[in-house]
């Protein structure tokens, strides 16, 4: 094969991969499940690590909290694209697809609570941060209470 035709084949293959990822992000239900579980694990990590500061067990550092809340804000937008129809799993309950409006409302409650936490983190007012942090936690719980399998 000539060099130019090898490049042509490679280019075509890459173009197919790109087109594929844009139109159908997840080709198998397992991929969607893995994606959302991975993001949720990160959300939980970045939320949980602020706990000791909120409980007064670790000193408050404004920049550190801001940086961590920025990561949480990015992560908060990610899981919801990974719940296509037909991907019910051990932990993702059928109600997610039976009640899409309710599930969407639970997402919005969470993302708006994270936005408020972000605004509070910018003020540097620890009392306000603690209140907003509690509201985020409550929004995790209220979604999990309805749409996540109890362990
Ligand atoms: C709008 C609903 C919703 C919100 C809000 C939400 N979760 Fe989840 N979470 C889920 C669902 C559904 C799953 C199961 C995904 C799967 O296994 O397919 C999940 C999975 C998880 C997991 C992975 C392990 C497991 O038990 O399945 C953790 C950890 C987790 N969530 C923690 C949190 C934390 C902490 C927050 C808040 C900071 C949060 N979640 C906010 C719905 C939500």
Short mmCIF file of N, CA and C and ligand atoms in Angstrom, two decimals:
data_model
loop_
_atom_site.label_atom_id
_atom_site.label_comp_id
_atom_site.label_asym_id
_atom_site.label_seq_id
_atom_site.Cartn_x
_atom_site.Cartn_y
_atom_site.Cartn_z
N UNK A 1 0.84 -1.20 0.00
CA UNK A 1 0.00 0.00 0.00
C UNK A 1 0.87 1.26 0.00
N UNK A 2 0.49 2.21 -0.80
CA UNK A 2 1.26 3.46 -0.82
C UNK A 2 1.01 4.26 0.46
N UNK A 3 1.98 5.08 0.80
CA UNK A 3 1.85 5.87 2.03
C UNK A 3 0.56 6.71 2.03
N UNK A 4 0.28 7.33 0.88
CA UNK A 4 -0.89 8.22 0.84
C UNK A 4 -2.17 7.44 1.09
N UNK A 5 -2.27 6.21 0.57
CA UNK A 5 -3.52 5.48 0.79
C UNK A 5 -3.63 5.00 2.24
N UNK A 6 -2.48 4.73 2.86
CA UNK A 6 -2.53 4.38 4.29
C UNK A 6 -3.09 5.55 5.09
N UNK A 7 -2.59 6.76 4.75
CA UNK A 7 -3.12 7.94 5.44
C UNK A 7 -4.62 8.10 5.19
N UNK A 8 -5.02 7.82 3.95
CA UNK A 8 -6.44 7.96 3.61
C UNK A 8 -7.28 7.00 4.45
N UNK A 9 -6.80 5.77 4.60
CA UNK A 9 -7.53 4.77 5.40
C UNK A 9 -7.57 5.22 6.86
N UNK A 10 -6.42 5.66 7.35
CA UNK A 10 -6.37 6.10 8.75
C UNK A 10 -7.33 7.26 8.99
N UNK A 11 -7.33 8.19 8.06
CA UNK A 11 -8.18 9.36 8.21
C UNK A 11 -9.65 8.95 8.24
N UNK A 12 -10.02 8.03 7.32
CA UNK A 12 -11.40 7.57 7.25
C UNK A 12 -11.80 6.89 8.57
N UNK A 13 -10.90 6.06 9.08
CA UNK A 13 -11.18 5.36 10.35
C UNK A 13 -11.39 6.36 11.48
N UNK A 14 -10.49 7.34 11.58
CA UNK A 14 -10.61 8.34 12.63
C UNK A 14 -11.91 9.12 12.50
N UNK A 15 -12.24 9.48 11.27
CA UNK A 15 -13.47 10.24 11.03
C UNK A 15 -14.68 9.43 11.50
N UNK A 16 -14.65 8.11 11.25
CA UNK A 16 -15.76 7.25 11.67
C UNK A 16 -15.86 7.21 13.19
N UNK A 17 -14.69 7.12 13.84
CA UNK A 17 -14.70 7.07 15.31
C UNK A 17 -15.27 8.37 15.86
N UNK A 18 -14.81 9.50 15.31
CA UNK A 18 -15.31 10.79 15.80
C UNK A 18 -16.82 10.93 15.58
N UNK A 19 -17.24 10.57 14.37
CA UNK A 19 -18.67 10.69 14.06
C UNK A 19 -19.46 9.81 15.01
N UNK A 20 -18.95 8.62 15.25
CA UNK A 20 -19.63 7.67 16.13
C UNK A 20 -19.77 8.22 17.53
N UNK A 21 -18.69 8.83 18.03
CA UNK A 21 -18.76 9.29 19.42
C UNK A 21 -19.69 10.49 19.54
N UNK A 22 -19.85 11.25 18.46
CA UNK A 22 -20.74 12.41 18.54
C UNK A 22 -22.20 11.98 18.52
N UNK A 23 -22.54 10.98 17.72
CA UNK A 23 -23.94 10.63 17.58
C UNK A 23 -24.39 9.64 18.67
N UNK A 24 -23.68 8.54 18.82
CA UNK A 24 -24.06 7.57 19.85
C UNK A 24 -22.89 7.42 20.80
N UNK A 25 -23.03 8.10 21.95
CA UNK A 25 -21.94 8.13 22.90
C UNK A 25 -21.67 6.76 23.50
N UNK A 26 -22.76 6.06 23.81
CA UNK A 26 -22.62 4.76 24.44
C UNK A 26 -23.19 3.71 23.50
N UNK A 27 -22.37 2.75 23.13
CA UNK A 27 -22.88 1.73 22.22
C UNK A 27 -23.48 0.56 22.98
N UNK A 28 -23.08 0.41 24.25
CA UNK A 28 -23.64 -0.68 25.06
C UNK A 28 -24.14 -0.12 26.39
N UNK A 29 -25.23 -0.69 26.94
CA UNK A 29 -25.74 -0.21 28.24
C UNK A 29 -24.64 -0.18 29.31
N UNK A 30 -23.77 -1.19 29.27
CA UNK A 30 -22.69 -1.28 30.27
C UNK A 30 -21.81 -0.03 30.26
N UNK A 31 -21.62 0.55 29.07
CA UNK A 31 -20.76 1.75 28.98
C UNK A 31 -21.41 2.93 29.68
N UNK A 32 -22.73 3.06 29.52
CA UNK A 32 -23.45 4.15 30.19
C UNK A 32 -23.39 3.95 31.71
N UNK A 33 -23.59 2.72 32.14
CA UNK A 33 -23.54 2.42 33.59
C UNK A 33 -22.18 2.74 34.17
N UNK A 34 -21.14 2.31 33.45
CA UNK A 34 -19.78 2.55 33.96
C UNK A 34 -19.48 4.05 34.02
N UNK A 35 -19.94 4.75 32.99
CA UNK A 35 -19.70 6.19 32.94
C UNK A 35 -20.35 6.87 34.14
N UNK A 36 -21.65 6.61 34.35
CA UNK A 36 -22.34 7.34 35.42
C UNK A 36 -21.84 6.91 36.81
N UNK A 37 -21.46 5.63 36.95
CA UNK A 37 -20.94 5.19 38.25
C UNK A 37 -19.59 5.85 38.53
N UNK A 38 -18.78 5.97 37.47
CA UNK A 38 -17.47 6.62 37.64
C UNK A 38 -17.65 8.08 38.05
N UNK A 39 -18.56 8.78 37.37
CA UNK A 39 -18.77 10.20 37.71
C UNK A 39 -19.34 10.33 39.12
N UNK A 40 -20.30 9.48 39.47
CA UNK A 40 -20.89 9.54 40.81
C UNK A 40 -19.84 9.28 41.88
N UNK A 41 -18.92 8.37 41.59
CA UNK A 41 -17.85 8.08 42.55
C UNK A 41 -16.98 9.33 42.75
N UNK A 42 -16.70 10.03 41.67
CA UNK A 42 -15.91 11.26 41.77
C UNK A 42 -16.69 12.36 42.50
N UNK A 43 -17.99 12.46 42.18
CA UNK A 43 -18.83 13.45 42.86
C UNK A 43 -18.79 13.20 44.37
N UNK A 44 -18.95 11.92 44.72
CA UNK A 44 -18.97 11.55 46.13
C UNK A 44 -17.62 11.89 46.78
N UNK A 45 -16.53 11.63 46.08
CA UNK A 45 -15.21 11.92 46.61
C UNK A 45 -15.01 13.43 46.83
N UNK A 46 -15.37 14.22 45.82
CA UNK A 46 -15.13 15.67 45.93
C UNK A 46 -16.12 16.35 46.87
N UNK A 47 -17.28 15.74 47.05
CA UNK A 47 -18.22 16.26 48.04
C UNK A 47 -17.75 15.87 49.44
N UNK A 48 -17.46 14.59 49.61
CA UNK A 48 -17.12 14.05 50.93
C UNK A 48 -15.86 14.64 51.54
N UNK A 49 -14.88 14.96 50.70
CA UNK A 49 -13.61 15.45 51.26
C UNK A 49 -13.75 16.82 51.94
N UNK A 50 -14.86 17.53 51.68
CA UNK A 50 -15.06 18.82 52.35
C UNK A 50 -15.74 18.65 53.71
N UNK A 51 -16.21 17.44 53.97
CA UNK A 51 -16.93 17.15 55.22
C UNK A 51 -16.18 17.58 56.47
N UNK A 52 -14.90 17.17 56.61
CA UNK A 52 -14.15 17.53 57.83
C UNK A 52 -14.08 19.04 58.06
N UNK A 53 -13.98 19.83 56.98
CA UNK A 53 -13.95 21.30 57.14
C UNK A 53 -15.30 21.78 57.66
N UNK A 54 -16.38 21.20 57.11
CA UNK A 54 -17.73 21.61 57.51
C UNK A 54 -18.01 21.26 58.97
N UNK A 55 -17.38 20.18 59.44
CA UNK A 55 -17.59 19.75 60.82
C UNK A 55 -16.59 20.39 61.77
N UNK A 56 -15.73 21.25 61.23
CA UNK A 56 -14.75 21.93 62.08
C UNK A 56 -13.59 21.03 62.50
N UNK A 57 -13.42 19.91 61.79
CA UNK A 57 -12.31 19.00 62.14
C UNK A 57 -11.04 19.33 61.37
N UNK A 58 -11.19 20.21 60.38
CA UNK A 58 -10.05 20.60 59.56
C UNK A 58 -10.17 22.09 59.31
N UNK A 59 -9.03 22.83 59.34
CA UNK A 59 -9.15 24.28 59.14
C UNK A 59 -9.70 24.64 57.76
N UNK A 60 -10.45 25.73 57.73
CA UNK A 60 -11.04 26.21 56.48
C UNK A 60 -10.00 26.97 55.68
N UNK A 61 -9.86 26.58 54.40
CA UNK A 61 -8.95 27.27 53.48
C UNK A 61 -9.77 27.66 52.27
N UNK A 62 -9.99 28.96 52.10
CA UNK A 62 -10.91 29.44 51.07
C UNK A 62 -10.55 28.91 49.68
N UNK A 63 -9.27 29.04 49.30
CA UNK A 63 -8.86 28.66 47.94
C UNK A 63 -9.05 27.16 47.71
N UNK A 64 -8.76 26.39 48.75
CA UNK A 64 -8.87 24.93 48.61
C UNK A 64 -10.33 24.53 48.39
N UNK A 65 -11.23 25.13 49.17
CA UNK A 65 -12.65 24.82 49.02
C UNK A 65 -13.15 25.29 47.65
N UNK A 66 -12.73 26.47 47.26
CA UNK A 66 -13.15 26.99 45.94
C UNK A 66 -12.71 26.05 44.81
N UNK A 67 -11.47 25.60 44.88
CA UNK A 67 -10.94 24.72 43.83
C UNK A 67 -11.72 23.40 43.80
N UNK A 68 -12.01 22.89 44.98
CA UNK A 68 -12.74 21.62 45.04
C UNK A 68 -14.19 21.79 44.57
N UNK A 69 -14.82 22.90 44.93
CA UNK A 69 -16.20 23.15 44.50
C UNK A 69 -16.25 23.35 42.98
N UNK A 70 -15.18 23.92 42.41
CA UNK A 70 -15.14 24.08 40.95
C UNK A 70 -15.15 22.70 40.27
N UNK A 71 -14.42 21.77 40.83
CA UNK A 71 -14.40 20.41 40.27
C UNK A 71 -15.79 19.78 40.42
N UNK A 72 -16.37 19.95 41.62
CA UNK A 72 -17.71 19.40 41.86
C UNK A 72 -18.73 19.99 40.87
N UNK A 73 -18.61 21.27 40.58
CA UNK A 73 -19.56 21.92 39.66
C UNK A 73 -19.46 21.31 38.27
N UNK A 74 -18.23 21.03 37.83
CA UNK A 74 -18.06 20.41 36.51
C UNK A 74 -18.65 19.00 36.52
N UNK A 75 -18.35 18.26 37.57
CA UNK A 75 -18.82 16.87 37.65
C UNK A 75 -20.34 16.80 37.72
N UNK A 76 -20.96 17.80 38.38
CA UNK A 76 -22.40 17.77 38.63
C UNK A 76 -23.21 17.73 37.33
N UNK A 77 -22.61 18.22 36.25
CA UNK A 77 -23.34 18.27 34.98
C UNK A 77 -23.23 16.95 34.19
N UNK A 78 -22.34 16.07 34.62
CA UNK A 78 -21.99 14.94 33.76
C UNK A 78 -22.85 13.67 33.81
N UNK A 79 -23.34 13.24 34.98
CA UNK A 79 -23.95 11.90 35.00
C UNK A 79 -25.19 11.76 34.14
N UNK A 80 -25.93 12.85 33.96
CA UNK A 80 -27.31 12.77 33.45
C UNK A 80 -27.42 12.35 32.00
N UNK A 81 -26.36 12.54 31.22
CA UNK A 81 -26.35 12.09 29.84
C UNK A 81 -26.20 10.57 29.76
N UNK A 82 -25.88 9.94 30.89
CA UNK A 82 -25.56 8.51 30.88
C UNK A 82 -26.71 7.65 31.43
N UNK A 83 -27.94 8.15 31.25
CA UNK A 83 -29.11 7.37 31.65
C UNK A 83 -30.04 7.14 30.46
N UNK A 84 -29.51 6.61 29.33
CA UNK A 84 -30.41 6.37 28.21
C UNK A 84 -31.39 5.24 28.56
N UNK A 85 -32.53 5.23 27.85
CA UNK A 85 -33.53 4.17 28.03
C UNK A 85 -32.86 2.80 27.95
N UNK A 86 -33.37 1.88 28.74
CA UNK A 86 -32.88 0.50 28.63
C UNK A 86 -31.58 0.25 29.37
N UNK A 87 -31.24 1.15 30.30
CA UNK A 87 -29.99 0.93 31.04
C UNK A 87 -30.23 0.85 32.55
N UNK A 88 -31.40 0.32 32.88
CA UNK A 88 -31.66 0.07 34.30
C UNK A 88 -30.58 -0.89 34.80
N UNK A 89 -30.15 -0.68 36.04
CA UNK A 89 -29.07 -1.52 36.54
C UNK A 89 -29.34 -1.88 37.99
N UNK A 90 -28.39 -2.49 38.60
CA UNK A 90 -28.55 -2.92 39.98
C UNK A 90 -28.96 -1.75 40.88
N UNK A 91 -28.33 -0.57 40.66
CA UNK A 91 -28.58 0.57 41.53
C UNK A 91 -29.51 1.63 40.93
N UNK A 92 -29.56 1.68 39.61
CA UNK A 92 -30.40 2.68 38.95
C UNK A 92 -31.80 2.10 38.78
N UNK A 93 -32.74 2.62 39.57
CA UNK A 93 -34.09 2.03 39.61
C UNK A 93 -34.93 2.39 38.39
N UNK A 94 -35.91 1.53 38.10
CA UNK A 94 -36.78 1.72 36.93
C UNK A 94 -37.52 3.05 36.94
N UNK A 95 -37.76 3.60 38.14
CA UNK A 95 -38.47 4.89 38.25
C UNK A 95 -37.77 6.02 37.50
N UNK A 96 -36.47 5.88 37.29
CA UNK A 96 -35.74 6.90 36.52
C UNK A 96 -36.38 7.08 35.15
N UNK A 97 -36.82 5.97 34.55
CA UNK A 97 -37.39 6.03 33.20
C UNK A 97 -38.92 6.10 33.23
N UNK A 98 -39.52 5.69 34.35
CA UNK A 98 -40.99 5.78 34.47
C UNK A 98 -41.39 7.21 34.80
N UNK A 99 -40.51 7.90 35.49
CA UNK A 99 -40.81 9.26 35.95
C UNK A 99 -39.68 10.21 35.55
N UNK A 100 -39.51 10.41 34.22
CA UNK A 100 -38.38 11.24 33.78
C UNK A 100 -38.44 12.68 34.31
N UNK A 101 -39.67 13.21 34.47
CA UNK A 101 -39.80 14.60 34.95
C UNK A 101 -39.30 14.70 36.40
N UNK A 102 -39.65 13.71 37.20
CA UNK A 102 -39.22 13.70 38.60
C UNK A 102 -37.71 13.55 38.71
N UNK A 103 -37.16 12.69 37.85
CA UNK A 103 -35.71 12.47 37.88
C UNK A 103 -34.99 13.75 37.45
N UNK A 104 -35.57 14.42 36.44
CA UNK A 104 -34.97 15.68 35.96
C UNK A 104 -35.03 16.75 37.06
N UNK A 105 -36.16 16.79 37.76
CA UNK A 105 -36.30 17.77 38.84
C UNK A 105 -35.27 17.51 39.94
N UNK A 106 -35.01 16.23 40.23
CA UNK A 106 -34.01 15.88 41.25
C UNK A 106 -32.61 16.30 40.81
N UNK A 107 -32.33 16.17 39.51
CA UNK A 107 -31.04 16.62 38.98
C UNK A 107 -30.90 18.13 39.13
N UNK A 108 -32.01 18.83 38.81
CA UNK A 108 -31.95 20.30 38.85
C UNK A 108 -31.79 20.81 40.28
N UNK A 109 -32.45 20.10 41.21
CA UNK A 109 -32.32 20.47 42.62
C UNK A 109 -30.84 20.36 43.03
N UNK A 110 -30.22 19.28 42.58
CA UNK A 110 -28.81 19.04 42.89
C UNK A 110 -27.91 20.09 42.22
N UNK A 111 -28.08 20.29 40.91
CA UNK A 111 -27.16 21.22 40.22
C UNK A 111 -27.36 22.66 40.72
N UNK A 112 -28.59 23.02 41.09
CA UNK A 112 -28.76 24.38 41.59
C UNK A 112 -28.19 24.50 43.00
N UNK A 113 -28.26 23.43 43.79
CA UNK A 113 -27.63 23.46 45.12
C UNK A 113 -26.11 23.59 44.98
N UNK A 114 -25.55 22.92 43.98
CA UNK A 114 -24.09 23.01 43.76
C UNK A 114 -23.73 24.44 43.30
N UNK A 115 -24.58 25.04 42.47
CA UNK A 115 -24.32 26.43 42.02
C UNK A 115 -24.34 27.38 43.22
N UNK A 116 -25.26 27.14 44.16
CA UNK A 116 -25.32 27.99 45.36
C UNK A 116 -24.09 27.79 46.24
N UNK A 117 -23.64 26.53 46.31
CA UNK A 117 -22.42 26.25 47.09
C UNK A 117 -21.23 26.97 46.47
N UNK A 118 -21.20 26.99 45.14
CA UNK A 118 -20.12 27.66 44.44
C UNK A 118 -20.12 29.16 44.74
N UNK A 119 -21.31 29.77 44.73
CA UNK A 119 -21.41 31.19 45.05
C UNK A 119 -20.98 31.44 46.50
N UNK A 120 -21.39 30.54 47.40
CA UNK A 120 -21.02 30.69 48.81
C UNK A 120 -19.50 30.54 48.98
N UNK A 121 -18.90 29.60 48.24
CA UNK A 121 -17.45 29.38 48.34
C UNK A 121 -16.70 30.64 47.93
N UNK A 122 -17.25 31.38 46.97
CA UNK A 122 -16.60 32.61 46.51
C UNK A 122 -16.68 33.72 47.56
N UNK A 123 -17.72 33.71 48.39
CA UNK A 123 -17.83 34.75 49.43
C UNK A 123 -16.82 34.53 50.55
N UNK A 124 -16.47 33.26 50.78
CA UNK A 124 -15.55 32.97 51.88
C UNK A 124 -16.23 32.99 53.24
N UNK A 125 -17.55 33.06 53.24
CA UNK A 125 -18.33 33.06 54.49
C UNK A 125 -18.62 31.60 54.88
N UNK A 126 -17.87 31.13 55.87
CA UNK A 126 -17.94 29.71 56.20
C UNK A 126 -19.34 29.26 56.64
N UNK A 127 -20.04 30.12 57.36
CA UNK A 127 -21.40 29.74 57.80
C UNK A 127 -22.32 29.52 56.59
N UNK A 128 -22.19 30.40 55.62
CA UNK A 128 -23.00 30.28 54.40
C UNK A 128 -22.59 29.02 53.61
N UNK A 129 -21.29 28.75 53.59
CA UNK A 129 -20.79 27.56 52.90
C UNK A 129 -21.35 26.30 53.54
N UNK A 130 -21.34 26.28 54.88
CA UNK A 130 -21.85 25.11 55.61
C UNK A 130 -23.32 24.86 55.28
N UNK A 131 -24.10 25.95 55.25
CA UNK A 131 -25.53 25.83 54.94
C UNK A 131 -25.73 25.27 53.53
N UNK A 132 -24.98 25.81 52.57
CA UNK A 132 -25.11 25.37 51.18
C UNK A 132 -24.63 23.93 51.01
N UNK A 133 -23.60 23.59 51.76
CA UNK A 133 -23.07 22.22 51.71
C UNK A 133 -24.14 21.24 52.19
N UNK A 134 -24.81 21.61 53.27
CA UNK A 134 -25.90 20.77 53.79
C UNK A 134 -27.01 20.59 52.77
N UNK A 135 -27.31 21.68 52.04
CA UNK A 135 -28.38 21.61 51.03
C UNK A 135 -27.97 20.68 49.87
N UNK A 136 -26.70 20.69 49.50
CA UNK A 136 -26.24 19.77 48.46
C UNK A 136 -26.42 18.33 48.95
N UNK A 137 -25.97 18.08 50.17
CA UNK A 137 -26.12 16.73 50.74
C UNK A 137 -27.57 16.27 50.75
N UNK A 138 -28.46 17.18 51.10
CA UNK A 138 -29.89 16.85 51.14
C UNK A 138 -30.40 16.52 49.73
N UNK A 139 -29.84 17.20 48.73
CA UNK A 139 -30.29 16.94 47.35
C UNK A 139 -29.78 15.60 46.84
N UNK A 140 -28.60 15.17 47.29
CA UNK A 140 -28.11 13.82 46.95
C UNK A 140 -29.10 12.82 47.53
N UNK A 141 -29.40 13.04 48.81
CA UNK A 141 -30.23 12.07 49.52
C UNK A 141 -31.62 11.99 48.91
N UNK A 142 -32.20 13.16 48.58
CA UNK A 142 -33.58 13.10 48.10
C UNK A 142 -33.67 12.40 46.75
N UNK A 143 -32.62 12.49 45.93
CA UNK A 143 -32.64 11.72 44.67
C UNK A 143 -32.42 10.24 44.97
N UNK A 144 -31.43 9.96 45.79
CA UNK A 144 -31.13 8.54 46.10
C UNK A 144 -32.33 7.86 46.76
N UNK A 145 -33.07 8.60 47.60
CA UNK A 145 -34.22 8.00 48.29
C UNK A 145 -35.23 7.42 47.30
N UNK A 146 -35.34 8.06 46.15
CA UNK A 146 -36.38 7.66 45.20
C UNK A 146 -35.82 6.82 44.04
N UNK A 147 -34.65 7.20 43.53
CA UNK A 147 -34.19 6.62 42.25
C UNK A 147 -32.99 5.67 42.37
N UNK A 148 -32.49 5.52 43.58
CA UNK A 148 -31.31 4.69 43.77
C UNK A 148 -31.65 3.53 44.70
N UNK A 149 -31.26 2.33 44.29
CA UNK A 149 -31.50 1.14 45.11
C UNK A 149 -30.87 1.30 46.49
N UNK A 150 -31.69 1.00 47.55
CA UNK A 150 -31.13 1.08 48.91
C UNK A 150 -30.21 -0.10 49.10
N UNK A 151 -29.13 0.16 49.83
CA UNK A 151 -28.20 -0.95 50.08
C UNK A 151 -28.45 -1.52 51.45
C1 LIG B 1 -30.72 13.11 40.46
C2 LIG B 1 -30.33 11.90 41.18
C3 LIG B 1 -29.03 11.81 41.91
C4 LIG B 1 -28.33 12.79 42.59
C5 LIG B 1 -28.68 14.25 42.75
C6 LIG B 1 -27.16 12.16 43.14
N1 LIG B 1 -27.14 10.83 42.81
FE1 LIG B 1 -25.72 9.50 43.32
N2 LIG B 1 -26.56 8.12 42.10
C7 LIG B 1 -27.80 8.23 41.49
C8 LIG B 1 -28.08 7.01 40.76
C9 LIG B 1 -29.34 6.73 39.96
C10 LIG B 1 -26.98 6.16 40.94
C11 LIG B 1 -26.79 4.73 40.40
C12 LIG B 1 -26.06 4.72 39.09
C13 LIG B 1 -25.83 3.29 38.60
O1 LIG B 1 -25.34 2.48 39.40
O2 LIG B 1 -26.13 3.01 37.46
C14 LIG B 1 -26.04 6.89 41.80
C15 LIG B 1 -24.82 6.39 42.23
C16 LIG B 1 -24.04 6.96 43.22
C17 LIG B 1 -22.83 6.39 43.75
C18 LIG B 1 -22.13 5.14 43.22
C19 LIG B 1 -22.26 3.97 44.08
C20 LIG B 1 -23.67 3.53 44.21
O3 LIG B 1 -24.12 3.43 45.37
O4 LIG B 1 -24.35 3.27 43.20
C21 LIG B 1 -22.40 7.23 44.74
C22 LIG B 1 -21.18 7.04 45.65
C23 LIG B 1 -23.32 8.36 44.80
N3 LIG B 1 -24.29 8.16 43.84
C24 LIG B 1 -23.22 9.43 45.66
C25 LIG B 1 -23.89 10.64 45.47
C26 LIG B 1 -23.58 11.86 46.18
C27 LIG B 1 -22.57 12.00 47.31
C28 LIG B 1 -24.40 12.82 45.65
C29 LIG B 1 -24.46 14.26 45.99
C30 LIG B 1 -23.23 15.02 46.19
C31 LIG B 1 -25.24 12.18 44.64
N4 LIG B 1 -24.89 10.86 44.56
C32 LIG B 1 -26.22 12.82 43.91
C33 LIG B 1 -28.62 9.33 41.54
C34 LIG B 1 -28.27 10.57 42.06
#
